[in-house]
Amino acid sequence: MTSGTSPDRAAPAESADAAPRGAAPAGARTVDRGRGPLLVSLSIVGVLVLAVVLIAVVGRHSGDRGADRAGPRRTVAVHLVDMDIVPATIGVPRGTRLTLQVTNTGAVRHDLAFPHGPATRMLNPGSSQLLDLGTVTAGETGWCTVPGHKQAGMTLTIQVSGQPATAAHDATIDPDAVPARGFRARPATLPPAGPRVHRVTLHVRDRTLTVAPGVTQRMWTFGGTVPGPTLHGRVGDTFVVTLVNDAGMGHSIDFHASSVAPDRVMRTIGPGQRLVYRFTARHASAFLYHCATAPMIEHLGNGMYGAVVIDAPDLRPVAAEYVLVGSELYLGPEGGTGDATKMRRGTPDAVVFNGYYDQYRHAPLTVKRQGRVRIWVVDAGLTRPIDFHVVGAPFDTVFSDGGYLVRPGDRSRGAAQVLALQPGQGGFVEFTPAGPGHYPFLSHLMIDADRGATGTLIVTR
Ligand SMILES: [Cu+2]
């Protein structure tokens, strides 16, 4: 293989060598400086041979980490995608002479500017520009200056080696921290089903929300909360939802409960626009709704989801009825939007019920008298299954994504330990607690219970 012998064959996305392509002049200069008295006795041909050998050595090193120590010049390809910069982070050794080959691969105009450094011109889709950052001695973050794009996640962080990979940048959750005084959990009680025609207005707006003790994030919301409000009705009910976009970028909504042609009602509307999404609920379940604007992974990852609960016609009254939406947190900087790179890697910082780390462990759900409990669960994703379990309370009823898996009175006398849901699924469980006490609930995927997917149900006398 000859791939290591030419600078031109270094990885195209991140070349560790000098100028992009045609690096021979820089390599030749290196040769000139290094030849010293040796060259006195060499012919021109000899110089060229030596140059080729040295270029080959430099090129070989450009493909491995040795270049980070040996080569202080580096050119990195950077893509401005719509509402994202790829890569979002570039790590270099201190003292690197860094050049960015910035290309707008999105559909709208973007630029890249550093607060104490250079900036590209406003780049049309498809165009690119070399951006010389000079010799990098400290980390810094640049962004797209188009209004709203930085908030949407278009940032690029230069990290200088010796600094921690992400700690200097992203917020972190302290699992032992407790909420501030006056903390109020999101009410988990299922709202009443209301009239047969549900008129709902959902304002899309960016809001800074507390997602764990001492940690805030700039979330993209339906109605100002994450998850968005829970809608509740019966089979046959009509929902007339007015979506109003009060945010700075395009958004949309997709109701899994609706049987509709998506084209019109699920279209993206721009800032200041509104649409009316009308549907009749034909089926029972706990359905997800979410923003369906690209890149969906970021619109969901930043909080744009909620639940629509459509009662099965045969439901019996219960003593307590709750809704839990499971979702993931991909923390960006404190007070900033989520980290799109973590979203794409599927590495959440937390898995939570109703938008907050260990929310109902801090503020338990209660059943005032011993009686039957129904808990609706929706998995909003992005990537984690929810393996819903209540300690000490096997489920005699499980309704999973549209049908009963377990029902009381079944001759099998079976019961379920968990309600297992994939992203985009929902259902409910029922059980009668054995007596007063504290019943922990969790996602039984322990890695997720360990990162925020827990709570407590208190059964009082
Ligand atoms: Cu959106």
CSV table of C-alpha atoms and ligand atoms in Angstrom, one decimal:
chain,number,residue,atom,x,y,z
A,1,MET,CA,0.0,0.0,0.0
A,2,THR,CA,1.2,3.5,-0.8
A,3,SER,CA,-1.5,5.4,1.1
A,4,GLY,CA,1.0,6.5,3.7
A,5,THR,CA,3.6,7.9,1.3
A,6,SER,CA,1.8,10.9,-0.1
A,7,PRO,CA,0.4,13.9,1.8
A,8,ASP,CA,-2.4,14.0,-0.7
A,9,ARG,CA,-3.6,10.6,0.5
A,10,ALA,CA,-4.1,11.6,4.1
A,11,ALA,CA,-7.6,11.3,5.4
A,12,PRO,CA,-9.6,13.8,3.5
A,13,ALA,CA,-11.7,15.0,6.4
A,14,GLU,CA,-8.7,15.8,8.6
A,15,SER,CA,-5.3,16.3,7.1
A,16,ALA,CA,-2.5,16.7,9.6
A,17,ASP,CA,-0.1,18.0,7.1
A,18,ALA,CA,0.6,21.5,5.9
A,19,ALA,CA,-1.3,23.1,3.1
A,20,PRO,CA,-4.2,21.2,1.7
A,21,ARG,CA,-3.1,19.2,-1.3
A,22,GLY,CA,0.1,19.8,-3.2
A,23,ALA,CA,2.0,20.1,0.0
A,24,ALA,CA,5.3,19.6,-1.8
A,25,PRO,CA,6.5,23.2,-1.4
A,26,ALA,CA,6.1,23.0,2.4
A,27,GLY,CA,7.8,19.7,2.5
A,28,ALA,CA,10.6,21.0,0.3
A,29,ARG,CA,11.1,23.9,2.7
A,30,THR,CA,11.5,21.5,5.5
A,31,VAL,CA,14.2,19.7,3.5
A,32,ASP,CA,15.9,23.0,2.7
A,33,ARG,CA,16.2,23.8,6.4
A,34,GLY,CA,17.3,20.4,7.4
A,35,ARG,CA,19.9,19.7,4.8
A,36,GLY,CA,22.8,21.7,6.4
A,37,PRO,CA,26.4,21.0,5.4
A,38,LEU,CA,25.4,17.6,4.0
A,39,LEU,CA,24.1,19.2,0.8
A,40,VAL,CA,27.4,20.8,-0.1
A,41,SER,CA,28.6,17.6,-1.6
A,42,LEU,CA,25.3,16.5,-3.2
A,43,SER,CA,24.1,17.2,-6.7
A,44,ILE,CA,20.6,18.7,-7.5
A,45,VAL,CA,19.4,15.2,-8.3
A,46,GLY,CA,20.5,14.1,-4.8
A,47,VAL,CA,18.5,17.0,-3.2
A,48,LEU,CA,15.4,15.9,-5.1
A,49,VAL,CA,15.8,12.3,-4.0
A,50,LEU,CA,16.2,13.3,-0.4
A,51,ALA,CA,13.2,15.6,-0.7
A,52,VAL,CA,11.1,12.7,-1.9
A,53,VAL,CA,12.2,10.5,0.9
A,54,LEU,CA,11.5,13.2,3.5
A,55,ILE,CA,8.1,14.0,2.1
A,56,ALA,CA,7.3,10.3,2.2
A,57,VAL,CA,8.3,10.2,5.9
A,58,VAL,CA,6.2,13.3,6.7
A,59,GLY,CA,3.3,11.8,4.8
A,60,ARG,CA,3.5,8.5,6.7
A,61,HIS,CA,3.4,10.3,10.0
A,62,SER,CA,0.5,12.4,8.9
A,63,GLY,CA,-1.7,9.4,9.2
A,64,ASP,CA,-1.0,8.7,12.8
A,65,ARG,CA,-0.8,10.5,16.1
A,66,GLY,CA,2.9,11.1,15.7
A,67,ALA,CA,2.0,14.0,13.5
A,68,ASP,CA,0.4,15.8,16.5
A,69,ARG,CA,3.8,16.0,18.1
A,70,ALA,CA,5.9,16.4,14.9
A,71,GLY,CA,3.7,18.6,12.7
A,72,PRO,CA,2.6,21.9,14.1
A,73,ARG,CA,0.6,22.7,10.9
A,74,ARG,CA,-2.8,21.2,10.4
A,75,THR,CA,-5.8,21.7,8.0
A,76,VAL,CA,-9.2,20.4,9.0
A,77,ALA,CA,-12.3,20.2,6.8
A,78,VAL,CA,-15.3,21.8,8.5
A,79,HIS,CA,-18.8,21.4,7.2
A,80,LEU,CA,-21.6,23.9,8.0
A,81,VAL,CA,-24.7,21.8,7.9
A,82,ASP,CA,-28.1,23.3,8.6
A,83,MET,CA,-28.0,24.0,12.3
A,84,ASP,CA,-24.9,21.9,12.9
A,85,ILE,CA,-21.1,22.2,12.4
A,86,VAL,CA,-19.3,19.0,11.7
A,87,PRO,CA,-17.0,18.3,13.4
A,88,ALA,CA,-18.3,20.2,16.5
A,89,THR,CA,-15.0,19.8,18.2
A,90,ILE,CA,-11.4,19.8,17.0
A,91,GLY,CA,-8.6,18.8,19.3
A,92,VAL,CA,-5.0,20.0,18.5
A,93,PRO,CA,-1.8,20.2,20.4
A,94,ARG,CA,-0.9,23.6,21.8
A,95,GLY,CA,1.0,25.7,19.3
A,96,THR,CA,-0.6,24.1,16.2
A,97,ARG,CA,-0.9,26.4,13.2
A,98,LEU,CA,-4.5,25.6,12.3
A,99,THR,CA,-6.3,26.2,9.1
A,100,LEU,CA,-10.0,25.3,8.5
A,101,GLN,CA,-11.3,24.4,5.1
A,102,VAL,CA,-14.9,25.7,5.8
A,103,THR,CA,-17.6,24.4,3.4
A,104,ASN,CA,-21.3,25.2,3.6
A,105,THR,CA,-23.0,21.9,2.8
A,106,GLY,CA,-26.4,23.1,4.1
A,107,ALA,CA,-29.3,24.5,2.2
A,108,VAL,CA,-29.2,28.1,3.6
A,109,ARG,CA,-26.4,30.7,4.1
A,110,HIS,CA,-24.0,30.2,7.0
A,111,ASP,CA,-20.7,31.6,8.2
A,112,LEU,CA,-18.1,30.8,10.9
A,113,ALA,CA,-16.7,33.4,13.2
A,114,PHE,CA,-14.5,33.3,16.2
A,115,PRO,CA,-15.0,36.1,18.8
A,116,HIS,CA,-11.3,36.9,19.1
A,117,GLY,CA,-10.2,35.7,15.7
A,118,PRO,CA,-11.1,35.5,12.0
A,119,ALA,CA,-14.4,34.9,10.3
A,120,THR,CA,-15.4,33.6,6.9
A,121,ARG,CA,-17.6,35.7,4.7
A,122,MET,CA,-21.3,34.7,4.5
A,123,LEU,CA,-21.1,31.5,2.5
A,124,ASN,CA,-23.7,30.5,0.1
A,125,PRO,CA,-24.7,26.8,0.0
A,126,GLY,CA,-22.0,24.8,-1.7
A,127,SER,CA,-19.2,27.4,-1.4
A,128,SER,CA,-16.2,27.2,0.8
A,129,GLN,CA,-13.3,29.3,2.2
A,130,LEU,CA,-10.0,28.7,3.9
A,131,LEU,CA,-9.9,30.2,7.4
A,132,ASP,CA,-6.5,30.6,9.0
A,133,LEU,CA,-6.7,30.6,12.8
A,134,GLY,CA,-3.0,31.1,13.1
A,135,THR,CA,-1.1,29.5,16.0
A,136,VAL,CA,-3.5,28.1,18.5
A,137,THR,CA,-2.5,28.4,22.1
A,138,ALA,CA,-5.9,28.2,23.9
A,139,GLY,CA,-9.2,26.7,23.3
A,140,GLU,CA,-12.0,28.8,21.9
A,141,THR,CA,-15.5,28.4,20.4
A,142,GLY,CA,-16.7,29.9,17.1
A,143,TRP,CA,-20.2,29.9,15.7
A,144,CYS,CA,-22.5,30.8,12.8
A,145,THR,CA,-23.5,34.5,13.2
A,146,VAL,CA,-26.9,34.1,11.4
A,147,PRO,CA,-29.5,34.9,14.1
A,148,GLY,CA,-30.6,31.8,15.9
A,149,HIS,CA,-28.1,29.5,14.4
A,150,LYS,CA,-25.7,29.6,17.3
A,151,GLN,CA,-28.5,28.8,19.7
A,152,ALA,CA,-29.6,26.0,17.4
A,153,GLY,CA,-26.2,24.4,17.9
A,154,MET,CA,-24.0,25.8,15.2
A,155,THR,CA,-20.8,26.0,17.3
A,156,LEU,CA,-17.3,24.7,16.8
A,157,THR,CA,-15.0,24.3,19.7
A,158,ILE,CA,-11.2,24.2,19.3
A,159,GLN,CA,-9.7,22.2,22.2
A,160,VAL,CA,-6.0,22.4,23.0
A,161,SER,CA,-4.5,19.2,24.3
A,162,GLY,CA,-4.1,19.1,28.0
A,163,GLN,CA,-7.6,20.3,28.5
A,164,PRO,CA,-10.3,17.7,29.4
A,165,ALA,CA,-12.2,16.4,26.4
A,166,THR,CA,-15.6,17.9,27.2
A,167,ALA,CA,-15.6,18.9,30.9
A,168,ALA,CA,-14.6,22.5,30.0
A,169,HIS,CA,-17.5,22.7,27.6
A,170,ASP,CA,-20.5,20.7,28.6
A,171,ALA,CA,-22.7,20.8,31.7
A,172,THR,CA,-22.5,17.8,34.0
A,173,ILE,CA,-25.0,16.3,36.4
A,174,ASP,CA,-24.1,15.5,40.0
A,175,PRO,CA,-26.1,12.4,40.9
A,176,ASP,CA,-26.0,13.3,44.5
A,177,ALA,CA,-27.2,16.9,44.1
A,178,VAL,CA,-30.7,17.8,45.3
A,179,PRO,CA,-33.1,20.3,43.8
A,180,ALA,CA,-33.2,23.9,45.0
A,181,ARG,CA,-35.7,24.8,47.6
A,182,GLY,CA,-39.2,25.3,46.1
A,183,PHE,CA,-38.6,22.6,43.5
A,184,ARG,CA,-41.8,21.5,42.0
A,185,ALA,CA,-41.9,18.4,39.9
A,186,ARG,CA,-43.9,18.3,36.7
A,187,PRO,CA,-47.3,17.0,37.5
A,188,ALA,CA,-47.5,13.4,36.3
A,189,THR,CA,-51.3,13.0,36.9
A,190,LEU,CA,-53.1,12.3,33.7
A,191,PRO,CA,-55.3,15.3,32.9
A,192,PRO,CA,-59.1,14.7,32.4
A,193,ALA,CA,-60.2,13.5,29.0
A,194,GLY,CA,-62.3,16.7,28.5
A,195,PRO,CA,-64.8,17.3,25.7
A,196,ARG,CA,-65.1,15.2,22.6
A,197,VAL,CA,-63.5,18.0,20.5
A,198,HIS,CA,-60.2,19.1,21.9
A,199,ARG,CA,-59.0,22.6,20.8
A,200,VAL,CA,-55.4,23.0,21.7
A,201,THR,CA,-52.9,25.8,20.8
A,202,LEU,CA,-49.2,24.8,21.1
A,203,HIS,CA,-46.7,27.6,21.0
A,204,VAL,CA,-43.2,26.5,19.9
A,205,ARG,CA,-40.7,28.5,21.9
A,206,ASP,CA,-37.2,28.2,23.2
A,207,ARG,CA,-36.9,28.2,26.9
A,208,THR,CA,-34.2,27.7,29.5
A,209,LEU,CA,-35.3,24.8,31.7
A,210,THR,CA,-33.8,23.1,34.7
A,211,VAL,CA,-33.2,19.5,33.8
A,212,ALA,CA,-31.3,18.3,36.9
A,213,PRO,CA,-30.3,20.0,40.1
A,214,GLY,CA,-28.1,23.0,39.2
A,215,VAL,CA,-28.2,22.2,35.4
A,216,THR,CA,-30.1,24.3,32.9
A,217,GLN,CA,-30.4,23.8,29.1
A,218,ARG,CA,-31.9,25.9,26.4
A,219,MET,CA,-34.7,23.6,25.2
A,220,TRP,CA,-36.9,23.7,22.1
A,221,THR,CA,-40.4,23.3,23.5
A,222,PHE,CA,-44.0,22.7,22.6
A,223,GLY,CA,-45.8,25.0,25.0
A,224,GLY,CA,-42.9,25.9,27.1
A,225,THR,CA,-42.3,22.6,28.8
A,226,VAL,CA,-40.4,19.4,28.1
A,227,PRO,CA,-42.1,17.1,27.5
A,228,GLY,CA,-44.9,19.2,25.9
A,229,PRO,CA,-48.4,19.1,27.4
A,230,THR,CA,-50.1,15.7,27.6
A,231,LEU,CA,-53.3,15.5,25.5
A,232,HIS,CA,-55.9,13.1,26.7
A,233,GLY,CA,-59.1,11.8,24.9
A,234,ARG,CA,-61.1,8.8,23.9
A,235,VAL,CA,-61.4,6.8,20.7
A,236,GLY,CA,-63.5,8.9,18.3
A,237,ASP,CA,-62.5,12.3,19.8
A,238,THR,CA,-61.4,15.1,17.4
A,239,PHE,CA,-58.3,17.1,18.1
A,240,VAL,CA,-57.9,20.6,16.5
A,241,VAL,CA,-54.3,21.6,17.3
A,242,THR,CA,-53.1,25.0,16.3
A,243,LEU,CA,-49.3,25.1,16.1
A,244,VAL,CA,-47.7,28.5,16.4
A,245,ASN,CA,-44.0,29.0,15.8
A,246,ASP,CA,-42.7,31.5,18.2
A,247,ALA,CA,-39.1,30.3,17.8
A,248,GLY,CA,-36.3,31.4,15.6
A,249,MET,CA,-36.2,28.5,13.1
A,250,GLY,CA,-38.6,26.1,11.3
A,251,HIS,CA,-40.5,23.5,13.3
A,252,SER,CA,-43.4,21.1,12.8
A,253,ILE,CA,-45.5,18.5,14.6
A,254,ASP,CA,-46.3,14.8,14.0
A,255,PHE,CA,-49.0,13.1,16.0
A,256,HIS,CA,-48.5,9.4,16.0
A,257,ALA,CA,-52.2,9.2,17.2
A,258,SER,CA,-53.4,10.6,13.8
A,259,SER,CA,-54.3,8.8,10.7
A,260,VAL,CA,-53.6,11.5,8.1
A,261,ALA,CA,-51.6,12.2,5.0
A,262,PRO,CA,-48.5,13.9,6.5
A,263,ASP,CA,-47.9,16.3,3.6
A,264,ARG,CA,-49.8,19.4,4.8
A,265,VAL,CA,-50.3,19.0,8.5
A,266,MET,CA,-46.8,17.9,9.3
A,267,ARG,CA,-45.1,20.5,7.2
A,268,THR,CA,-42.5,22.8,8.6
A,269,ILE,CA,-43.5,26.3,9.4
A,270,GLY,CA,-41.2,29.2,9.7
A,271,PRO,CA,-40.8,31.7,12.6
A,272,GLY,CA,-44.1,33.6,13.1
A,273,GLN,CA,-46.2,31.1,11.1
A,274,ARG,CA,-49.0,28.9,12.3
A,275,LEU,CA,-50.9,25.8,11.0
A,276,VAL,CA,-53.9,23.9,12.1
A,277,TYR,CA,-53.6,20.1,12.5
A,278,ARG,CA,-56.9,18.3,12.8
A,279,PHE,CA,-57.3,14.6,13.4
A,280,THR,CA,-59.7,12.1,14.9
A,281,ALA,CA,-58.3,9.6,17.2
A,282,ARG,CA,-59.2,6.2,15.8
A,283,HIS,CA,-57.1,4.0,18.1
A,284,ALA,CA,-56.2,3.7,21.8
A,285,SER,CA,-52.7,3.8,23.2
A,286,ALA,CA,-50.2,6.3,24.6
A,287,PHE,CA,-48.9,7.9,21.5
A,288,LEU,CA,-45.9,10.1,20.9
A,289,TYR,CA,-46.0,13.5,19.2
A,290,HIS,CA,-42.8,15.2,18.1
A,291,CYS,CA,-41.3,17.8,15.8
A,292,ALA,CA,-40.6,16.3,12.4
A,293,THR,CA,-38.3,19.0,11.0
A,294,ALA,CA,-34.8,18.0,9.9
A,295,PRO,CA,-32.6,17.2,11.5
A,296,MET,CA,-35.2,15.4,13.6
A,297,ILE,CA,-32.5,14.0,15.9
A,298,GLU,CA,-31.7,17.5,17.1
A,299,HIS,CA,-35.3,18.7,17.4
A,300,LEU,CA,-36.2,15.7,19.5
A,301,GLY,CA,-32.9,15.8,21.3
A,302,ASN,CA,-33.6,19.4,22.3
A,303,GLY,CA,-37.0,18.6,23.8
A,304,MET,CA,-39.7,18.6,21.1
A,305,TYR,CA,-41.9,15.7,22.1
A,306,GLY,CA,-45.0,14.9,24.2
A,307,ALA,CA,-47.7,12.3,24.7
A,308,VAL,CA,-51.3,11.8,23.5
A,309,VAL,CA,-53.2,9.4,25.6
A,310,ILE,CA,-56.2,7.8,24.0
A,311,ASP,CA,-58.2,5.7,26.5
A,312,ALA,CA,-59.0,2.1,25.6
A,313,PRO,CA,-62.8,1.9,25.7
A,314,ASP,CA,-62.7,-0.8,28.4
A,315,LEU,CA,-60.7,1.1,31.0
A,316,ARG,CA,-62.0,0.9,34.6
A,317,PRO,CA,-61.7,3.8,37.1
A,318,VAL,CA,-58.5,3.7,39.2
A,319,ALA,CA,-57.3,5.4,42.3
A,320,ALA,CA,-54.4,7.1,40.6
A,321,GLU,CA,-53.4,7.5,37.0
A,322,TYR,CA,-50.1,8.9,35.9
A,323,VAL,CA,-48.2,9.7,32.6
A,324,LEU,CA,-44.5,9.3,32.3
A,325,VAL,CA,-42.6,10.3,29.1
A,326,GLY,CA,-39.1,8.7,29.0
A,327,SER,CA,-36.5,10.7,27.1
A,328,GLU,CA,-32.8,11.5,27.0
A,329,LEU,CA,-30.6,14.5,27.8
A,330,TYR,CA,-27.6,15.3,25.7
A,331,LEU,CA,-26.1,18.1,27.7
A,332,GLY,CA,-24.4,21.0,25.9
A,333,PRO,CA,-22.8,23.9,27.8
A,334,GLU,CA,-24.6,25.1,30.9
A,335,GLY,CA,-27.6,27.1,29.6
A,336,GLY,CA,-26.9,26.1,26.0
A,337,THR,CA,-28.6,23.7,23.6
A,338,GLY,CA,-28.0,20.0,23.6
A,339,ASP,CA,-24.8,18.5,22.1
A,340,ALA,CA,-25.6,17.3,18.6
A,341,THR,CA,-22.5,15.1,18.4
A,342,LYS,CA,-23.6,13.1,21.5
A,343,MET,CA,-27.0,12.8,20.0
A,344,ARG,CA,-25.6,11.3,16.8
A,345,ARG,CA,-23.3,9.0,18.8
A,346,GLY,CA,-26.3,7.9,21.0
A,347,THR,CA,-24.4,8.7,24.2
A,348,PRO,CA,-26.9,10.5,26.5
A,349,ASP,CA,-25.8,12.1,29.8
A,350,ALA,CA,-29.1,11.2,31.3
A,351,VAL,CA,-32.3,9.2,30.8
A,352,VAL,CA,-35.3,10.9,32.5
A,353,PHE,CA,-39.0,10.7,33.2
A,354,ASN,CA,-40.9,13.8,32.3
A,355,GLY,CA,-37.8,15.8,31.5
A,356,TYR,CA,-35.9,15.9,34.8
A,357,TYR,CA,-33.2,13.8,36.4
A,358,ASP,CA,-34.6,11.4,39.1
A,359,GLN,CA,-37.6,13.8,39.2
A,360,TYR,CA,-40.0,11.6,41.2
A,361,ARG,CA,-37.4,10.4,43.5
A,362,HIS,CA,-37.1,14.0,44.7
A,363,ALA,CA,-40.8,14.5,44.6
A,364,PRO,CA,-42.6,11.1,44.8
A,365,LEU,CA,-45.9,10.3,43.2
A,366,THR,CA,-48.5,9.4,45.7
A,367,VAL,CA,-51.6,7.3,45.9
A,368,LYS,CA,-53.7,8.7,48.7
A,369,ARG,CA,-55.5,5.5,49.5
A,370,GLN,CA,-54.7,1.9,48.7
A,371,GLY,CA,-56.2,1.2,45.3
A,372,ARG,CA,-55.6,0.4,41.8
A,373,VAL,CA,-52.9,2.4,39.9
A,374,ARG,CA,-52.5,3.0,36.1
A,375,ILE,CA,-49.3,4.4,34.7
A,376,TRP,CA,-49.0,5.4,31.1
A,377,VAL,CA,-45.5,5.4,29.6
A,378,VAL,CA,-44.2,6.7,26.3
A,379,ASP,CA,-40.7,6.3,25.1
A,380,ALA,CA,-39.7,9.5,23.3
A,381,GLY,CA,-36.2,8.3,22.5
A,382,LEU,CA,-33.8,9.2,20.9
A,383,THR,CA,-32.2,5.9,21.4
A,384,ARG,CA,-33.0,4.2,24.7
A,385,PRO,CA,-35.6,1.5,25.3
A,386,ILE,CA,-37.7,2.1,28.4
A,387,ASP,CA,-37.9,-1.0,30.6
A,388,PHE,CA,-40.5,0.2,33.0
A,389,HIS,CA,-40.6,-1.6,36.3
A,390,VAL,CA,-42.2,-1.0,39.7
A,391,VAL,CA,-40.4,-2.6,42.7
A,392,GLY,CA,-42.8,-4.8,44.6
A,393,ALA,CA,-45.7,-4.5,42.2
A,394,PRO,CA,-46.0,-7.0,39.3
A,395,PHE,CA,-48.3,-5.7,36.6
A,396,ASP,CA,-51.6,-7.7,36.3
A,397,THR,CA,-52.4,-5.6,33.2
A,398,VAL,CA,-50.1,-4.5,30.5
A,399,PHE,CA,-51.2,-2.7,27.3
A,400,SER,CA,-48.2,-2.3,25.0
A,401,ASP,CA,-48.3,-0.2,21.9
A,402,GLY,CA,-51.9,-0.9,21.0
A,403,GLY,CA,-52.8,-4.1,22.6
A,404,TYR,CA,-53.1,-6.1,25.8
A,405,LEU,CA,-50.2,-8.4,26.7
A,406,VAL,CA,-51.4,-9.3,30.1
A,407,ARG,CA,-55.0,-9.0,31.6
A,408,PRO,CA,-56.4,-9.9,34.9
A,409,GLY,CA,-58.6,-13.0,35.0
A,410,ASP,CA,-56.5,-14.7,32.4
A,411,ARG,CA,-56.3,-18.4,33.2
A,412,SER,CA,-52.6,-18.3,33.0
A,413,ARG,CA,-52.5,-16.1,36.1
A,414,GLY,CA,-49.6,-14.4,34.5
A,415,ALA,CA,-48.1,-11.0,35.5
A,416,ALA,CA,-45.5,-8.8,33.9
A,417,GLN,CA,-42.3,-7.5,35.5
A,418,VAL,CA,-41.8,-4.7,33.0
A,419,LEU,CA,-43.4,-2.8,30.3
A,420,ALA,CA,-40.7,-2.8,27.6
A,421,LEU,CA,-40.9,0.0,25.0
A,422,GLN,CA,-38.8,1.1,22.1
A,423,PRO,CA,-38.5,4.7,21.1
A,424,GLY,CA,-41.8,5.8,19.6
A,425,GLN,CA,-43.9,3.3,21.5
A,426,GLY,CA,-46.2,3.7,24.5
A,427,GLY,CA,-48.7,1.8,26.6
A,428,PHE,CA,-49.8,1.4,30.2
A,429,VAL,CA,-49.6,-0.9,33.2
A,430,GLU,CA,-52.0,-1.5,36.1
A,431,PHE,CA,-51.4,-3.0,39.5
A,432,THR,CA,-52.8,-2.9,43.0
A,433,PRO,CA,-50.1,-2.2,45.6
A,434,ALA,CA,-50.0,-4.8,48.3
A,435,GLY,CA,-50.1,-2.1,51.0
A,436,PRO,CA,-48.8,1.2,52.2
A,437,GLY,CA,-45.1,1.9,51.5
A,438,HIS,CA,-42.5,3.3,49.2
A,439,TYR,CA,-42.5,1.6,45.8
A,440,PRO,CA,-39.5,2.6,43.6
A,441,PHE,CA,-40.0,2.7,39.9
A,442,LEU,CA,-37.3,2.7,37.2
A,443,SER,CA,-36.2,1.7,33.8
A,444,HIS,CA,-34.7,-1.7,34.6
A,445,LEU,CA,-31.9,-1.1,32.0
A,446,MET,CA,-29.5,-0.4,34.9
A,447,ILE,CA,-27.4,2.0,32.9
A,448,ASP,CA,-30.4,4.2,32.5
A,449,ALA,CA,-31.7,3.8,36.1
A,450,ASP,CA,-28.2,4.9,37.1
A,451,ARG,CA,-28.5,8.1,35.0
A,452,GLY,CA,-31.8,9.5,36.0
A,453,ALA,CA,-34.7,7.1,35.1
A,454,THR,CA,-36.0,6.5,38.6
A,455,GLY,CA,-38.8,7.6,40.9
A,456,THR,CA,-40.8,6.6,43.9
A,457,LEU,CA,-44.5,5.9,44.3
A,458,ILE,CA,-45.7,6.4,47.9
A,459,VAL,CA,-48.9,4.5,48.9
A,460,THR,CA,-50.3,6.1,52.0
A,461,ARG,CA,-52.8,4.6,54.5
B,1,CU,CU,-38.5,21.5,15.7
